[in-house]
Short mmCIF file of C-alpha atoms in Angstrom, two decimals:
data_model
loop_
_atom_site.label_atom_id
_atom_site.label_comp_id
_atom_site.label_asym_id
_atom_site.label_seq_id
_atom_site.Cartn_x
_atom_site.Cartn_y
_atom_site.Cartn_z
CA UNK A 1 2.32 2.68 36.03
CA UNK A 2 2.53 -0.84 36.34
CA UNK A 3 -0.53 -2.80 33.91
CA UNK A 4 -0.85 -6.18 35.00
CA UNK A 5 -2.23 -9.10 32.06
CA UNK A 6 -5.30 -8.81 33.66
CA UNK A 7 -6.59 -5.24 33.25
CA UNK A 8 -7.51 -3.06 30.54
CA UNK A 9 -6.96 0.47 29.46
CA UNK A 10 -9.63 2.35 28.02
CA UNK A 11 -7.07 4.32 25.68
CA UNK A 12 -3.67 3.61 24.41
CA UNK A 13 -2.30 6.75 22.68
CA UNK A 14 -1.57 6.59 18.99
CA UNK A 15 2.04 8.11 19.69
CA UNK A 16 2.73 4.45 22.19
CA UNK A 17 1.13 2.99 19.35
CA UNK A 18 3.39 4.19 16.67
CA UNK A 19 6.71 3.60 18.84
CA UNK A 20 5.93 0.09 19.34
CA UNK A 21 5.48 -0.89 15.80
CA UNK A 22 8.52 1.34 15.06
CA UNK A 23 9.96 -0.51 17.58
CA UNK A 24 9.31 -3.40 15.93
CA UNK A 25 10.08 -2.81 12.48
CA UNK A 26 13.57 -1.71 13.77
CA UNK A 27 13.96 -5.08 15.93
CA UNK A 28 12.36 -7.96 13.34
CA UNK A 29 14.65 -5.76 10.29
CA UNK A 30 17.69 -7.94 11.86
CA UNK A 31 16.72 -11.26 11.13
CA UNK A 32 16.33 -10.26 7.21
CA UNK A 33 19.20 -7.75 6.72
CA UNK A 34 21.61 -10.51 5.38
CA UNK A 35 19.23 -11.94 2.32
CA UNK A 36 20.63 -9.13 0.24
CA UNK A 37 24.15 -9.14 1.81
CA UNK A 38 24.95 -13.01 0.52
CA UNK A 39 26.61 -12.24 -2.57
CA UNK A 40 28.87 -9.15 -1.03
CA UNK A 41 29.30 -11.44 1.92
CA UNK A 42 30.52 -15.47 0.03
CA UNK A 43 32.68 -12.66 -2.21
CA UNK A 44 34.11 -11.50 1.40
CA UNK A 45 34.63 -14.90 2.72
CA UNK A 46 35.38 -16.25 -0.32
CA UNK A 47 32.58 -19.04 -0.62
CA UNK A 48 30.54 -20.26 -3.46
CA UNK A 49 27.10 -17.93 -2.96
CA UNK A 50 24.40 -20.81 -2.31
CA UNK A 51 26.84 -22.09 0.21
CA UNK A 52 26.91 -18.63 2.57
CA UNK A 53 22.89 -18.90 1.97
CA UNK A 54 22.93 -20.85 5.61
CA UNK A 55 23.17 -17.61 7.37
CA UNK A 56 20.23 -16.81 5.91
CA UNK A 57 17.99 -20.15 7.13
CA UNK A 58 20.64 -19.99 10.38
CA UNK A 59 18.64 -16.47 11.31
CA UNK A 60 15.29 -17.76 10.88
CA UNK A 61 16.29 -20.78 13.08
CA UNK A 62 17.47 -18.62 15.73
CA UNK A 63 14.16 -16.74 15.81
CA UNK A 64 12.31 -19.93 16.27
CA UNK A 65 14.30 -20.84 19.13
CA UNK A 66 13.72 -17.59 20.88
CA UNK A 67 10.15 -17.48 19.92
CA UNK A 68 10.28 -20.98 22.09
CA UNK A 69 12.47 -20.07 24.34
CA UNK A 70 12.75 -16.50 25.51
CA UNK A 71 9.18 -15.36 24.50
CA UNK A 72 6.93 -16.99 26.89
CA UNK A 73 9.15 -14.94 29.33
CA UNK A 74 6.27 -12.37 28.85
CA UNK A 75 3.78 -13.90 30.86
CA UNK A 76 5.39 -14.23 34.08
CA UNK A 77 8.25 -11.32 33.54
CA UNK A 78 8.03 -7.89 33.53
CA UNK A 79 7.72 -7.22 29.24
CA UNK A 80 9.40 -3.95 29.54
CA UNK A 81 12.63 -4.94 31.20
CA UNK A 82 12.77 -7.71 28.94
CA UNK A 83 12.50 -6.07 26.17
CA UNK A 84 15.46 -3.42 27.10
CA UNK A 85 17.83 -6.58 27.96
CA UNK A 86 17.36 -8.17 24.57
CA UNK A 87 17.51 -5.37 22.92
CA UNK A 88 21.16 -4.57 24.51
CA UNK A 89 22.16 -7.94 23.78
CA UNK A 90 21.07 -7.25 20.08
CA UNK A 91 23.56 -4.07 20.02
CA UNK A 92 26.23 -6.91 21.05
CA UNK A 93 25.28 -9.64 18.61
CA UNK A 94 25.13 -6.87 15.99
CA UNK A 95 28.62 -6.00 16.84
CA UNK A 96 30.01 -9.43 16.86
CA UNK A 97 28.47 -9.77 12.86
CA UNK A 98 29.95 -6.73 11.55
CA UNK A 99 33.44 -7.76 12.78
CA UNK A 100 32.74 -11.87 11.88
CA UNK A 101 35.97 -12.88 10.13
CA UNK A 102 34.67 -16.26 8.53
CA UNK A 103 31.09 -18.03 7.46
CA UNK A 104 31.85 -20.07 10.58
CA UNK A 105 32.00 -16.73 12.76
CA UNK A 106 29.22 -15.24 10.68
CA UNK A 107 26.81 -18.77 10.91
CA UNK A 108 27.33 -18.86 14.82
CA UNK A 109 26.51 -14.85 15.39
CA UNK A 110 23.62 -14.71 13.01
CA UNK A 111 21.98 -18.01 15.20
CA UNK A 112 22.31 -15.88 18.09
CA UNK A 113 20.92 -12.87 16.40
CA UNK A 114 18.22 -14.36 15.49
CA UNK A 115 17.50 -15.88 19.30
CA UNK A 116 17.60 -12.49 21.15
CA UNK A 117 15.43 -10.56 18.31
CA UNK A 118 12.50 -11.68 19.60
CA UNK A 119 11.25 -8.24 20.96
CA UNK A 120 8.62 -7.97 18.31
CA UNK A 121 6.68 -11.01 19.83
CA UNK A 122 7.21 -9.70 23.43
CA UNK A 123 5.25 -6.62 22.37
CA UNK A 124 2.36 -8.01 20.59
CA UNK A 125 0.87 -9.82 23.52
CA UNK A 126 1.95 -6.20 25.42
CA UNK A 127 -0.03 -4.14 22.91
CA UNK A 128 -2.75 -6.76 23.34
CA UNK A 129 -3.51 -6.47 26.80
CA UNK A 130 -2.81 -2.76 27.20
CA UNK A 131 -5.36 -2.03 24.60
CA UNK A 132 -9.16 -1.93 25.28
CA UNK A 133 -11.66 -4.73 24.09
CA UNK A 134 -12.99 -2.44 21.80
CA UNK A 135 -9.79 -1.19 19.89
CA UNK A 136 -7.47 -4.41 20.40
CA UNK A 137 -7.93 -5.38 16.23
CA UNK A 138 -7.14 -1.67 15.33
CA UNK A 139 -3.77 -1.59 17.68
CA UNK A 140 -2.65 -4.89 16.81
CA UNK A 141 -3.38 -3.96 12.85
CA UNK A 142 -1.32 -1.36 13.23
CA UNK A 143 1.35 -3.08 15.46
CA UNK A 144 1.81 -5.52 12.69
CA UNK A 145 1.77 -2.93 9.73
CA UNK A 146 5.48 -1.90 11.55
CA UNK A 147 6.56 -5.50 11.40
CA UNK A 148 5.94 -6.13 7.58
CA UNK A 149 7.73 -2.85 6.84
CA UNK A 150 10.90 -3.69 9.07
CA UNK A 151 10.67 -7.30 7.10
CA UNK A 152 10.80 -5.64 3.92
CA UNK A 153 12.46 -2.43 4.22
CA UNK A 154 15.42 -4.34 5.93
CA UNK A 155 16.17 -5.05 2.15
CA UNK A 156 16.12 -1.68 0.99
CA UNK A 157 18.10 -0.11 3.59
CA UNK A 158 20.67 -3.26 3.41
CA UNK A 159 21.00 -3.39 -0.14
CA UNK A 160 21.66 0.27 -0.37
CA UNK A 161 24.38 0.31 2.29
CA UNK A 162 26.02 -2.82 1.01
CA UNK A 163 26.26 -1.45 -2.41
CA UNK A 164 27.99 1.81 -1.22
CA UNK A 165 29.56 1.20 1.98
CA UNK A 166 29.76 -2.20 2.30
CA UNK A 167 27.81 -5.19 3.83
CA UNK A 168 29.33 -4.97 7.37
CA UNK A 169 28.41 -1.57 7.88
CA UNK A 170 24.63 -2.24 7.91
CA UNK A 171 24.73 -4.21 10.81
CA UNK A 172 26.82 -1.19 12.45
CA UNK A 173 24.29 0.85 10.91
CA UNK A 174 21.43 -1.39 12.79
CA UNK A 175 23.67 -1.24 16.16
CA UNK A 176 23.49 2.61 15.97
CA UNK A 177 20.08 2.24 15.71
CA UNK A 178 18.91 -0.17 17.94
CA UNK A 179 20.58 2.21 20.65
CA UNK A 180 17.81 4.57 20.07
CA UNK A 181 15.22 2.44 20.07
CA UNK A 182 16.01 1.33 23.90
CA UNK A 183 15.71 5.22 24.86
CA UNK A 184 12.38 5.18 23.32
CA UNK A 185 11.55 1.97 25.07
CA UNK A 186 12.82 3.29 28.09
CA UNK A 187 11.12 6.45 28.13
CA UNK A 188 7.35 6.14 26.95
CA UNK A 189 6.76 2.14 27.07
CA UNK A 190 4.51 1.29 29.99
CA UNK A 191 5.17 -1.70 32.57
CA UNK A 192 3.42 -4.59 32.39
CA UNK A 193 3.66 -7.21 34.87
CA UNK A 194 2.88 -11.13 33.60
CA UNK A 195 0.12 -12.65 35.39
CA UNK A 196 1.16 -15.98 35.52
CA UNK A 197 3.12 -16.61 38.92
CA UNK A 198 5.02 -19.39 37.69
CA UNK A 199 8.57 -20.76 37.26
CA UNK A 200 10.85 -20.50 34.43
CA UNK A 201 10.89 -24.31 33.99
CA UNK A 202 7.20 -24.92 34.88
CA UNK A 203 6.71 -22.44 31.87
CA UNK A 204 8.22 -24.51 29.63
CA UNK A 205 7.33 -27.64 30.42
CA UNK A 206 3.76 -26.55 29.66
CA UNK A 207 4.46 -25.34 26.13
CA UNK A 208 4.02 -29.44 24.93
CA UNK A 209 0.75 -29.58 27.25
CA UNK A 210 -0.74 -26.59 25.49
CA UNK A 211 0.34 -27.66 21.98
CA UNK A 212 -1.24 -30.70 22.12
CA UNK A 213 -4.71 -29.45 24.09
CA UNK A 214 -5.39 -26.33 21.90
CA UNK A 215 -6.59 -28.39 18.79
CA UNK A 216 -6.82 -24.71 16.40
CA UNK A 217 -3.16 -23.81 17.86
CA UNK A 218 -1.77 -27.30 16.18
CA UNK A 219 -4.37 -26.42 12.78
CA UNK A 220 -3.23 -22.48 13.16
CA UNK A 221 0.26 -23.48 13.24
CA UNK A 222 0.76 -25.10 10.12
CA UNK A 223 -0.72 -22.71 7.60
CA UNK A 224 1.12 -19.36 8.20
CA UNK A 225 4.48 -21.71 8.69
CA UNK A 226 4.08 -23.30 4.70
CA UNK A 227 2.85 -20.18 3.69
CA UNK A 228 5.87 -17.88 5.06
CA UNK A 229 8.08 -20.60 4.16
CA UNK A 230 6.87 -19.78 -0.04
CA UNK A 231 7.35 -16.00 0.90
CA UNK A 232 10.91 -16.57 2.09
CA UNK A 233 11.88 -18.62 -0.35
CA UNK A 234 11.36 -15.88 -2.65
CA UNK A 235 12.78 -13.40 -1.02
CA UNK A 236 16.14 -15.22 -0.06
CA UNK A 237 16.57 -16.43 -3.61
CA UNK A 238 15.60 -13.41 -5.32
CA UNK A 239 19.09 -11.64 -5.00
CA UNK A 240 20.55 -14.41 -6.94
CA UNK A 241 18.32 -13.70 -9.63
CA UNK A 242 18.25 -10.15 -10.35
CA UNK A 243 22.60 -10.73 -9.94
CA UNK A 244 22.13 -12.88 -13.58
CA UNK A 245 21.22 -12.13 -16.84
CA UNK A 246 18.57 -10.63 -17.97
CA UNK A 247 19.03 -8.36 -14.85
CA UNK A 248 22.44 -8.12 -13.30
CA UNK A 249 21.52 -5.80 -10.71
CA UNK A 250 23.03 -4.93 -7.63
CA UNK A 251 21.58 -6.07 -3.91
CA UNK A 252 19.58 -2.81 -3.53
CA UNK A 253 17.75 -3.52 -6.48
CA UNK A 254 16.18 -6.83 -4.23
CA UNK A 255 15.32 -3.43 -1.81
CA UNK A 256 13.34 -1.70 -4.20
CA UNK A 257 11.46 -4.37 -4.91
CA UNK A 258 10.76 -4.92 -1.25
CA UNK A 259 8.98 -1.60 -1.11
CA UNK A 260 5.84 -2.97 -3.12
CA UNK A 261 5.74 -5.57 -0.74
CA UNK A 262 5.21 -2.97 1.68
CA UNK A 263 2.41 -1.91 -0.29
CA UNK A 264 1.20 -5.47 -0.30
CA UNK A 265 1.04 -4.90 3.50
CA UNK A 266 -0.94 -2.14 3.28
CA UNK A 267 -3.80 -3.99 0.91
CA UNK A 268 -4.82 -5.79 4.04
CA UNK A 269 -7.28 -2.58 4.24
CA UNK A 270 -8.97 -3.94 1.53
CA UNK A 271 -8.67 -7.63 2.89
CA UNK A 272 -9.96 -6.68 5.78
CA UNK A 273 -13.38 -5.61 4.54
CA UNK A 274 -13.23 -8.89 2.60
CA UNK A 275 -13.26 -10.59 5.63
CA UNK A 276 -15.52 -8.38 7.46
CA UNK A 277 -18.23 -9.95 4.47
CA UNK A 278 -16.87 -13.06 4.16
CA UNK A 279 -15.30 -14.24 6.80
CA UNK A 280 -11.80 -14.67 7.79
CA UNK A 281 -11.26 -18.16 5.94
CA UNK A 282 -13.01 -17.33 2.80
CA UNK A 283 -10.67 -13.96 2.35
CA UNK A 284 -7.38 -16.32 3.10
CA UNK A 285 -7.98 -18.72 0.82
CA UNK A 286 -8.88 -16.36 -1.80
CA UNK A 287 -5.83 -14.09 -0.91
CA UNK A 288 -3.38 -17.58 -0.71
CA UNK A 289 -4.55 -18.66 -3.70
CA UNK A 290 -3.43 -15.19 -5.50
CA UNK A 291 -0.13 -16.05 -4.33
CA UNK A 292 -0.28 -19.87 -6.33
CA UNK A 293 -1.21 -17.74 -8.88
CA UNK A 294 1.73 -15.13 -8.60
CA UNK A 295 4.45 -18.25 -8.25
CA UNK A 296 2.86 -19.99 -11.35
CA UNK A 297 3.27 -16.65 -13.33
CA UNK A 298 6.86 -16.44 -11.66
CA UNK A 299 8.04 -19.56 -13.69
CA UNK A 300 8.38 -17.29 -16.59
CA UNK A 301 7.22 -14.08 -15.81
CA UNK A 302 10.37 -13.79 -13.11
CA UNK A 303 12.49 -12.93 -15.78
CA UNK A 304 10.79 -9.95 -17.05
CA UNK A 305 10.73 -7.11 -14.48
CA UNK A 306 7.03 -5.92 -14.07
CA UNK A 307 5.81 -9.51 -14.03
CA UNK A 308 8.43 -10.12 -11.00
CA UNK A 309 7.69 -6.90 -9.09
CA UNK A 310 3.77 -8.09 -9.42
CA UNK A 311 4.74 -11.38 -8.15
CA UNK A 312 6.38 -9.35 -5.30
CA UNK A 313 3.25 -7.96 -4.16
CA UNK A 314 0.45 -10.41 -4.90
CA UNK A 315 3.17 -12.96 -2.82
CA UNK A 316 2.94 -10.52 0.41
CA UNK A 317 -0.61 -9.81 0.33
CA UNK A 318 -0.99 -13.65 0.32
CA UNK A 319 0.89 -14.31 3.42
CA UNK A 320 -0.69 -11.15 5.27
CA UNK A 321 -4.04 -12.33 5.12
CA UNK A 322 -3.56 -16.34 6.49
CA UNK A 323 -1.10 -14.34 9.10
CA UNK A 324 -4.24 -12.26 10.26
CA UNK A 325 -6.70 -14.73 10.39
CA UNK A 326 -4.68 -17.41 12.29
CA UNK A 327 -3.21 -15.26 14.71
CA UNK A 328 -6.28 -13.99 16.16
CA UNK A 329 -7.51 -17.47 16.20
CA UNK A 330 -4.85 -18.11 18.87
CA UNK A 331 -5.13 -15.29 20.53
CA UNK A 332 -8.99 -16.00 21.40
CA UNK A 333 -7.86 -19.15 23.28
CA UNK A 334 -6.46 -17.22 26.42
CA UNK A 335 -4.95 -14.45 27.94
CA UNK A 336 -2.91 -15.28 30.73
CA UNK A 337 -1.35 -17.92 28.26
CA UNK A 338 -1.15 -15.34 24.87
CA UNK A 339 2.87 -15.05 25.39
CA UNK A 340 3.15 -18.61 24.70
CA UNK A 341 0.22 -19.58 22.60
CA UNK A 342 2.33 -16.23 20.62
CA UNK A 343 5.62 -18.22 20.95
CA UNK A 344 4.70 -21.28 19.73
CA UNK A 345 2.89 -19.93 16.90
CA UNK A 346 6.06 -18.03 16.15
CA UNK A 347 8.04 -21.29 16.24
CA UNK A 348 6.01 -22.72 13.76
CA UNK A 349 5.99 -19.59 11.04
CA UNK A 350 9.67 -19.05 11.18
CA UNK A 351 10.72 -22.78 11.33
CA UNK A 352 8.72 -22.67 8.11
CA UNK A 353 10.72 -19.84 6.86
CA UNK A 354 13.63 -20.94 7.65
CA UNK A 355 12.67 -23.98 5.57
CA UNK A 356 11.70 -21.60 2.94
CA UNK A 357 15.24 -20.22 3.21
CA UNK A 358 16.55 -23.63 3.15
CA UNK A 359 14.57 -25.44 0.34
CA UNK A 360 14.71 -22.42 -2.20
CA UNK A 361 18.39 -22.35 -1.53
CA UNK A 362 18.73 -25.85 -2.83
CA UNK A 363 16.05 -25.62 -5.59
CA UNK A 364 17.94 -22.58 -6.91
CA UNK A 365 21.39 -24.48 -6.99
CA UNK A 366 19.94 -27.49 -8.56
CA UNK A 367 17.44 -26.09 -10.89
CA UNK A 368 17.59 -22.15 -10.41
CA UNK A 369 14.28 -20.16 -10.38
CA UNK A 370 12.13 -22.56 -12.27
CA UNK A 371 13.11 -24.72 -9.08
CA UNK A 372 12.34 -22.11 -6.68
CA UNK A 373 8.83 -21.33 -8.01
CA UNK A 374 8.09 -25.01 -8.32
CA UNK A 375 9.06 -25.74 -4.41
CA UNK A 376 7.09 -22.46 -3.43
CA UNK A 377 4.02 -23.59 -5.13
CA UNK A 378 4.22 -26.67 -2.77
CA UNK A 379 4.46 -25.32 -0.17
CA UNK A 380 1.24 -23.01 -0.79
CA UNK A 381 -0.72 -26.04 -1.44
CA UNK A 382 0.13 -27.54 1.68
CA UNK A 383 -0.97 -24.60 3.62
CA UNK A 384 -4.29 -24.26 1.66
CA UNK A 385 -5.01 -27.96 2.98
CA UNK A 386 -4.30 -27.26 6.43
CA UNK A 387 -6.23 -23.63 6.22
CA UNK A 388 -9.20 -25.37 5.37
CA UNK A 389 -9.58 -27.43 8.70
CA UNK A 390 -9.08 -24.34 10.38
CA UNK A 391 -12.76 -23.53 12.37
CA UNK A 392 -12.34 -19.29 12.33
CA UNK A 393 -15.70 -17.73 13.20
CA UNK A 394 -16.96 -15.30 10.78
CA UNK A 395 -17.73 -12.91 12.93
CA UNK A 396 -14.88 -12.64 15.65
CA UNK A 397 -12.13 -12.48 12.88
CA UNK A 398 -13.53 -9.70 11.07
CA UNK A 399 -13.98 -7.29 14.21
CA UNK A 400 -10.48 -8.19 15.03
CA UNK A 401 -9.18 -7.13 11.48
CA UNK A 402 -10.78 -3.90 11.59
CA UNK A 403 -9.33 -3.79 8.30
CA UNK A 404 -5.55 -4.18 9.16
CA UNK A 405 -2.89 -5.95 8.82
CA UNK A 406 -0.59 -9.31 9.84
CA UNK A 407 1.76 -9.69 12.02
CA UNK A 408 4.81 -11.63 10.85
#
């Protein structure tokens, strides 16, 4: 079955459901498997460890660029065979880092990584025109629970593997892995034919066109992109700081602390019934402003190990809830155009994390974690300023929440 952009299901099972944020999870893991792999990896290559932190920004920069460049593919292409030819070329790439003999080899294959995992922002737009009026908030919720949990658990699963088998076997690992996911995709994912009959280069050209027209894409843009710029800065610095004193812990250590930011994912639930009362903008803010609060108890409270695993979660649940309420606010502007209004939204929030990666990089080497909290805090100041001129009606936003998550 073939489902063009224009038409609707009435169902979409819970099983397609489930693969696709599995899918996902799986897919957006790659981009984040190296944050706890730095120190095994400037030990490998024999490089000072804030100087092998580019492959970590490098990653992030990559994903923009395919967010810009690959993922308005979606509307005119067929999403399914899209997604199985990225997803082979991700085996490839995956290959090409676990062999890399150099930070030169490693920068150049973890750019390209980062350009062909892009599948998770092919599927949203999928999931949200195979899914009825009624249920799009609930499958999209639940789309984007999968995509926090690959984000996070990628540090888990990395850390562990690094610490007992080395870091080049977790991108074998992912390779493996990322095989198995294309026979799922290539067994129970539906077609979906783009409805835009347009050319490749007609398609981009009109990316600058639509930035500039769509006045809440430009406002929608900036928020989630300062906000997961904070969140990555955390979580790219964090390694170095459980690796010193008081800590001196190992890179899975950075993974178990990633798994009550997957918990932070899930207390969207309860952010979604905030914004079902009070409106999408009034629950951000509140929500964003937890996470100045978590950074500002960071400065000191870093170093002690419940007041850093708190920071961990109040930090996601921050970014979840400006992620839900600006995405939908894009995705009310069109549907023929949601692959690229998706893309370019994309472009900002990871060009902001790979900032994030960046700029807590070089706070850490200059003034370690007091510097890190003090850039992050910035940067969540700057996206409470632009969340603010962000028009998000009440009503809409909290009946596409339906109590769920982002989608980073």
């Amino acid at each position: 079955m073939i489902v063009k952009d224009s038409e609707k299901t009435s169902h979409i099972s819970r099983g397609l459901v489930l693969l696709m944020a599995t899918v996902c999870g799986f897919t957006v893991a790659n981009v984040y498997l190296n944050q706890t792999l730095l120190v095994s990896m400037s030990t490998s290559f024999h490089v000072s460890a804030a100087s092998i932190g580019i492959i970590a920004t490098l990653a992030q920069i990559g994903y923009a660029i395919g967010n810009l460049l690959i993922v308005p593919l979606g509307d005119i292409f067929e999403r399914k065979k899209l997604i199985l030819i990225l997803s082979f070329a991700i085996c490839i790439v995956l290959a090409l880092n676990a062999l890399s003999i150099n930070k030169t080899w490693m920068m150049v294959t973890s750019l390209v990584l980062g350009i062909v995992t892009v599948v998770p922002q092919i599927i949203v737009p999928l999931a949200a025109n195979i899914a009825s009026d009624h249920s799009r908030g609930k499958v999209l919720g639940n789309v984007a629970i999968g995509l926090v949990c690959g984000i996070l658990g990628a540090r888990l699963v990395s850390g562990f593997i690094d610490v007992h088998f080395g870091w080049r076997m977790v991108y074998w690992t992912s390779a493996v892995a990322t095989l198995f996911m294309i026979l799922l995709v290539y067994v129970y994912f539906p077609r979906s034919k783009g409805g835009n009959a347009t050319s490749y280069k007609h398609l981009l050209m009109s990316l600058g066109p639509l930035f500039i027209k769509e006045r809440a894409l430009q406002k929608a843009c900036v928020s989630p992109g300062m906000m997961f710029a904070s969140f990555s800065a955390f979580w790219t610095t964090l390694v170095f700081l459980l690796h010193k004193h008081p800590y001196s812990y190992g890179s899975d250590m950075v993974g178990v602390i990633g798994l009550v930011g997957i918990a932070g994912a899930f207390a969207t639930l309860i952010i979604g019934r905030l914004i079902d009362t009070k409106g999408a903008k009034f629950a951000s803010l509140l929500c964003m402003s937890v996470s100045l609060l978590a950074f500002i108890g960071l400065i000191r409270g870093g170093y002690w190990l419940p007041g850093l695993i708190l920071g961990a979660l109040l930090i996601t649940v921050g970014t979840q809830a400006n992620q839900v309420a600006c995405q939908f606010t894009i995705f009310q502007l069109g549907e023929e155009k949601r692959s690229r209004l998706n893309g370019l939204y994309m472009v900002s929030t990871f060009l902001g994390g790979s900032l994030g990666s960046y700029m807590g990089l070089l706070a850490w080497s200059k003034w370690q974690w007091h510097g890190v909290c003090a850039i992050a805090i910035l940067m969540i100041v700057i996206s409470c300023c632009s969340l603010i001129s962000i028009n998000i009606p009440k009503k809409t936003i909290g009946n596409f929440t339906n109590k769920k998550g982002s989608n980073m």
